[in-house]
XYZ file of C-alpha atoms in Angstrom:
334
model
C 360.117 136.173 79.510
C 361.417 138.603 76.893
C 363.209 141.379 78.770
C 362.964 144.151 76.176
C 359.462 145.543 76.898
C 359.379 145.014 80.671
C 361.493 144.248 83.722
C 361.104 141.296 86.041
C 359.178 143.150 88.730
C 356.615 144.315 86.167
C 356.028 140.760 84.958
C 355.964 139.555 88.568
C 353.245 142.056 89.432
C 351.108 140.676 86.610
C 351.736 137.109 87.790
C 350.871 137.959 91.390
C 347.617 139.613 90.323
C 346.659 136.542 88.284
C 347.517 134.165 91.133
C 345.703 136.288 93.694
C 342.611 136.603 91.544
C 342.608 132.838 90.950
C 342.896 132.070 94.670
C 340.186 134.548 95.592
C 337.795 133.202 92.977
C 338.410 129.643 94.167
C 337.879 130.670 97.807
C 334.647 132.411 96.887
C 333.291 129.243 95.304
C 333.799 127.497 98.659
C 332.876 130.129 101.231
C 331.028 132.746 99.241
C 333.158 135.394 100.981
C 335.459 137.961 99.427
C 338.285 137.882 101.956
C 341.866 138.087 100.699
C 344.212 135.475 102.234
C 346.535 136.984 104.856
C 349.741 136.031 103.023
C 348.469 137.820 99.902
C 347.089 140.892 101.635
C 349.804 143.069 100.095
C 348.697 142.119 96.596
C 345.597 144.013 95.537
C 343.374 142.342 92.998
C 341.028 144.426 90.889
C 337.454 143.910 92.024
C 334.297 144.404 90.049
C 332.948 146.853 92.613
C 335.979 149.081 92.054
C 335.359 149.354 88.333
C 333.464 152.187 86.759
C 330.582 150.988 84.651
C 332.267 152.205 81.476
C 335.415 150.219 82.283
C 333.740 146.898 82.953
C 334.157 144.294 80.214
C 331.022 142.855 78.577
C 331.337 139.600 80.531
C 331.993 141.268 83.900
C 328.665 140.138 85.383
C 327.406 136.632 84.698
C 328.299 136.250 81.048
C 331.231 133.890 80.337
C 334.209 135.362 78.490
C 334.548 134.587 74.795
C 335.989 131.133 74.111
C 339.577 131.181 72.792
C 339.962 130.424 69.106
C 342.993 128.720 67.639
C 344.763 130.738 64.978
C 345.590 128.859 61.803
C 348.660 129.907 59.804
C 349.340 129.233 56.136
C 353.018 128.213 56.017
C 355.018 127.310 52.939
C 357.780 124.685 52.980
C 360.563 127.249 53.385
C 358.970 128.841 56.429
C 358.208 125.482 58.047
C 361.834 124.420 57.550
C 363.032 127.670 59.113
C 360.798 127.085 62.155
C 362.142 123.547 62.594
C 365.718 124.800 62.364
C 365.036 127.634 64.819
C 363.524 125.155 67.254
C 366.615 122.948 67.049
C 368.911 125.940 67.518
C 366.964 126.927 70.630
C 367.156 123.388 72.051
C 370.919 123.322 71.451
C 371.341 126.666 73.159
C 369.276 125.589 76.154
C 371.310 122.396 76.481
C 374.490 124.480 76.691
C 373.437 125.642 80.162
C 373.336 123.869 83.506
C 370.890 124.886 86.231
C 370.964 124.133 89.953
C 368.370 125.239 92.503
C 369.360 125.570 96.160
C 366.472 125.781 98.610
C 368.101 126.732 101.898
C 365.772 126.302 104.874
C 367.939 126.687 107.991
C 367.224 130.427 108.202
C 366.146 133.402 106.140
C 365.241 137.040 106.455
C 364.200 136.819 110.100
C 367.569 135.545 111.326
C 369.540 137.984 109.163
C 367.539 140.994 110.349
C 367.888 139.851 113.963
C 371.633 140.332 113.493
C 371.055 143.870 112.183
C 372.220 143.088 108.635
C 370.397 143.934 105.421
C 369.020 140.658 103.967
C 369.744 141.661 100.374
C 373.273 142.795 101.214
C 373.855 139.545 103.121
C 372.699 137.393 100.191
C 374.918 139.377 97.828
C 377.922 138.635 100.058
C 376.991 134.938 100.049
C 376.975 134.774 96.234
C 380.270 136.638 95.892
C 381.841 134.422 98.570
C 380.716 131.240 96.793
C 381.952 132.498 93.424
C 385.269 133.560 94.996
C 385.740 130.037 96.367
C 385.003 128.406 93.001
C 386.949 130.809 90.766
C 389.615 131.892 93.228
C 389.125 135.594 92.627
C 386.772 138.519 92.994
C 384.630 139.071 89.894
C 382.572 141.920 88.491
C 379.080 141.497 89.947
C 375.752 142.939 88.845
C 372.549 143.362 90.826
C 369.419 144.770 89.233
C 368.376 147.939 91.117
C 364.940 149.427 90.452
C 364.638 153.086 89.442
C 360.824 153.168 89.445
C 360.795 156.424 91.419
C 361.550 158.177 88.127
C 359.178 158.587 85.176
C 359.884 155.726 82.757
C 362.551 154.487 85.169
C 363.507 150.834 84.830
C 366.779 149.637 86.354
C 370.314 150.673 87.181
C 373.298 148.378 87.591
C 374.235 147.840 91.205
C 377.914 146.869 91.388
C 378.190 144.605 94.423
C 381.966 144.096 94.274
C 382.769 147.077 96.471
C 386.140 147.636 98.115
C 384.595 146.556 101.438
C 383.272 143.357 99.813
C 386.696 142.549 98.409
C 388.289 143.069 101.821
C 385.701 140.706 103.315
C 386.318 138.027 100.659
C 390.074 138.231 101.149
C 389.635 137.893 104.915
C 387.437 134.808 104.448
C 390.089 133.196 102.255
C 393.179 133.942 104.341
C 395.365 130.970 105.263
C 396.146 132.277 108.745
C 393.555 132.330 111.498
C 391.214 135.286 111.871
C 389.058 136.143 114.853
C 385.280 135.910 114.788
C 385.074 139.589 115.665
C 387.170 140.573 112.646
C 385.121 138.456 110.236
C 381.796 139.755 111.583
C 383.073 143.327 111.400
C 384.123 142.769 107.768
C 380.719 141.255 106.943
C 378.928 144.238 108.470
C 381.179 146.715 106.661
C 380.622 144.973 103.307
C 376.858 144.820 103.877
C 376.711 148.474 104.860
C 378.721 149.487 101.766
C 376.392 147.400 99.597
C 373.256 149.043 100.993
C 374.758 152.490 100.415
C 375.679 151.554 96.851
C 372.189 150.280 95.968
C 370.625 153.390 97.522
C 372.783 155.579 95.284
C 371.988 153.489 92.199
C 368.250 153.540 92.897
C 368.256 157.308 93.319
C 369.842 157.951 89.911
C 373.491 158.052 90.946
C 374.626 154.874 89.211
C 377.243 154.935 86.466
C 376.452 152.096 84.032
C 373.288 153.444 82.411
C 374.704 156.972 82.332
C 377.912 155.943 80.557
C 375.979 153.702 78.168
C 373.621 156.549 77.236
C 376.540 158.926 76.668
C 378.184 156.406 74.360
C 374.989 155.963 72.336
C 374.552 159.737 72.146
C 378.127 160.066 70.865
C 377.535 157.469 68.138
C 374.359 159.225 67.005
C 375.907 162.687 67.020
C 379.337 161.728 65.641
C 379.002 158.429 63.775
C 382.295 158.852 61.927
C 384.428 159.725 64.961
C 386.048 157.272 67.375
C 384.561 156.992 70.847
C 386.312 158.798 73.721
C 389.284 156.983 75.238
C 387.235 156.099 78.322
C 385.285 153.518 76.334
C 388.475 151.797 75.199
C 390.049 151.701 78.650
C 390.697 148.482 80.639
C 388.476 149.812 83.417
C 385.460 150.235 81.168
C 386.109 146.832 79.592
C 386.076 145.240 83.054
C 382.893 147.122 83.977
C 381.203 145.909 80.795
C 382.055 142.230 81.386
C 379.734 141.002 84.133
C 380.783 137.584 85.432
C 378.259 137.217 88.262
C 374.816 138.525 87.318
C 372.108 138.494 90.002
C 368.531 139.540 90.590
C 366.223 139.459 93.626
C 362.556 138.776 92.917
C 360.374 137.736 95.842
C 356.598 137.430 95.982
C 354.097 134.919 97.447
C 353.053 134.102 93.879
C 356.583 132.986 92.951
C 358.220 129.756 94.103
C 361.469 130.082 92.152
C 362.899 131.890 89.171
C 366.081 131.852 87.136
C 368.403 134.607 86.023
C 370.791 133.639 83.258
C 374.410 134.751 82.789
C 375.012 137.772 80.570
C 378.505 136.752 79.464
C 379.746 133.532 77.874
C 381.889 132.561 80.860
C 379.584 134.031 83.481
C 377.028 132.841 85.976
C 373.490 134.026 86.650
C 371.699 133.679 89.985
C 368.087 134.533 90.669
C 367.340 134.585 94.385
C 364.346 134.934 96.690
C 364.625 136.033 100.312
C 361.959 134.359 102.446
C 361.144 134.775 106.129
C 362.620 131.402 107.028
C 364.616 130.447 103.954
C 366.652 131.497 100.946
C 366.214 130.297 97.374
C 368.964 130.420 94.741
C 368.560 129.420 91.089
C 372.063 129.093 89.610
C 372.694 129.007 85.862
C 375.919 128.815 83.832
C 377.428 127.203 80.780
C 381.062 127.176 81.907
C 381.105 127.332 85.725
C 380.082 124.356 87.877
C 376.657 125.197 89.270
C 376.916 122.262 91.703
C 380.160 123.662 93.115
C 378.625 127.117 93.516
C 375.596 125.634 95.298
C 377.827 123.696 97.699
C 379.912 126.776 98.464
C 376.739 128.790 99.028
C 375.472 126.220 101.516
C 378.852 126.128 103.266
C 378.937 129.927 103.554
C 375.390 130.122 104.911
C 376.024 127.397 107.485
C 379.366 128.770 108.683
C 378.104 132.360 108.820
C 375.095 131.318 110.888
C 377.396 129.690 113.428
C 379.711 132.693 113.316
C 376.898 135.147 114.054
C 375.587 132.950 116.862
C 379.037 132.818 118.467
C 379.399 136.566 118.072
C 376.023 137.205 119.703
C 376.940 134.884 122.589
C 380.322 136.573 123.013
C 378.663 139.989 123.206
C 376.110 138.751 125.717
C 378.929 137.600 128.037
C 380.690 140.943 128.130
C 380.866 142.439 131.651
C 378.764 145.440 130.651
C 376.096 143.236 129.086
C 375.999 140.989 132.168
C 375.578 143.999 134.451
C 372.699 145.320 132.328
C 370.984 141.920 132.342
C 371.432 141.567 136.114
C 370.167 145.093 136.715
C 367.107 144.418 134.584
C 366.420 141.208 136.506
C 366.490 142.884 139.955
C 364.900 146.212 139.013
C 361.861 146.978 141.202
C 358.485 146.606 139.579
C 356.701 149.828 138.588
C 353.595 148.429 140.264
């Protein structure tokens, strides 16, 4: 969809309403009941009984809606040629990109939460870890963070490549052996830092949109003056060049969705966090999407085993064994 007038979650809400309404109407033709399916209970469809009389369309009762009518355009040869050329340009641009979808089904939100880790933060670490393996370095990473709590709020840039995330990636890629406890501790620290960062961004304390607005205000107010040195600094240049661009968009109405790269040599990943699975749609024109998918799968598999070993190790601690034994022999309250 065209991103200018609306963000992904706005379009997704429209899609979910359409899907829900379609399912409900189909169910009503079978059962005659108005029940909303359990897995769509969170999505509220507009019902006729909720509409005020003045708001109801002319065909709201038993009248069918007006039949669609094809629009006919009068095109001259020049305009038709321009349309053909535009179509070919679009096809060429599409063919520049490779797309790979990874549907991971070994675990999802439920397993991640059971280990007391934020699912979104965990998935962000997985994407940075896979990209680190493929490119051999930490890259500037973007996550779309909603700012809907504010009037006319849209998004802020969440910068996932925190110092804690970098420390975690470096630990994962060390040549010498590292203990399970150290790796789990680094994962938890990176996830915690990520959650804190997104909370700040969502509450209006991000930096990207603020700096961008200040730059635009400067250009409008002083069009003939050079921008402040900040905007010509290496740091701002690095911040402005997003290599790994990501977005989370989950809803029962959505099976999969893509999120394209925002730089020529970048990668875009749209992901969905499900109860028992994770979905990644990987898109790039210069980075191997197959390699990224394989590294994602490897990270998810190895981290699952790591967390299982860590949970088992903690359960075998003397203190944990004493607590379990005491619980087993405690007298019944009856």
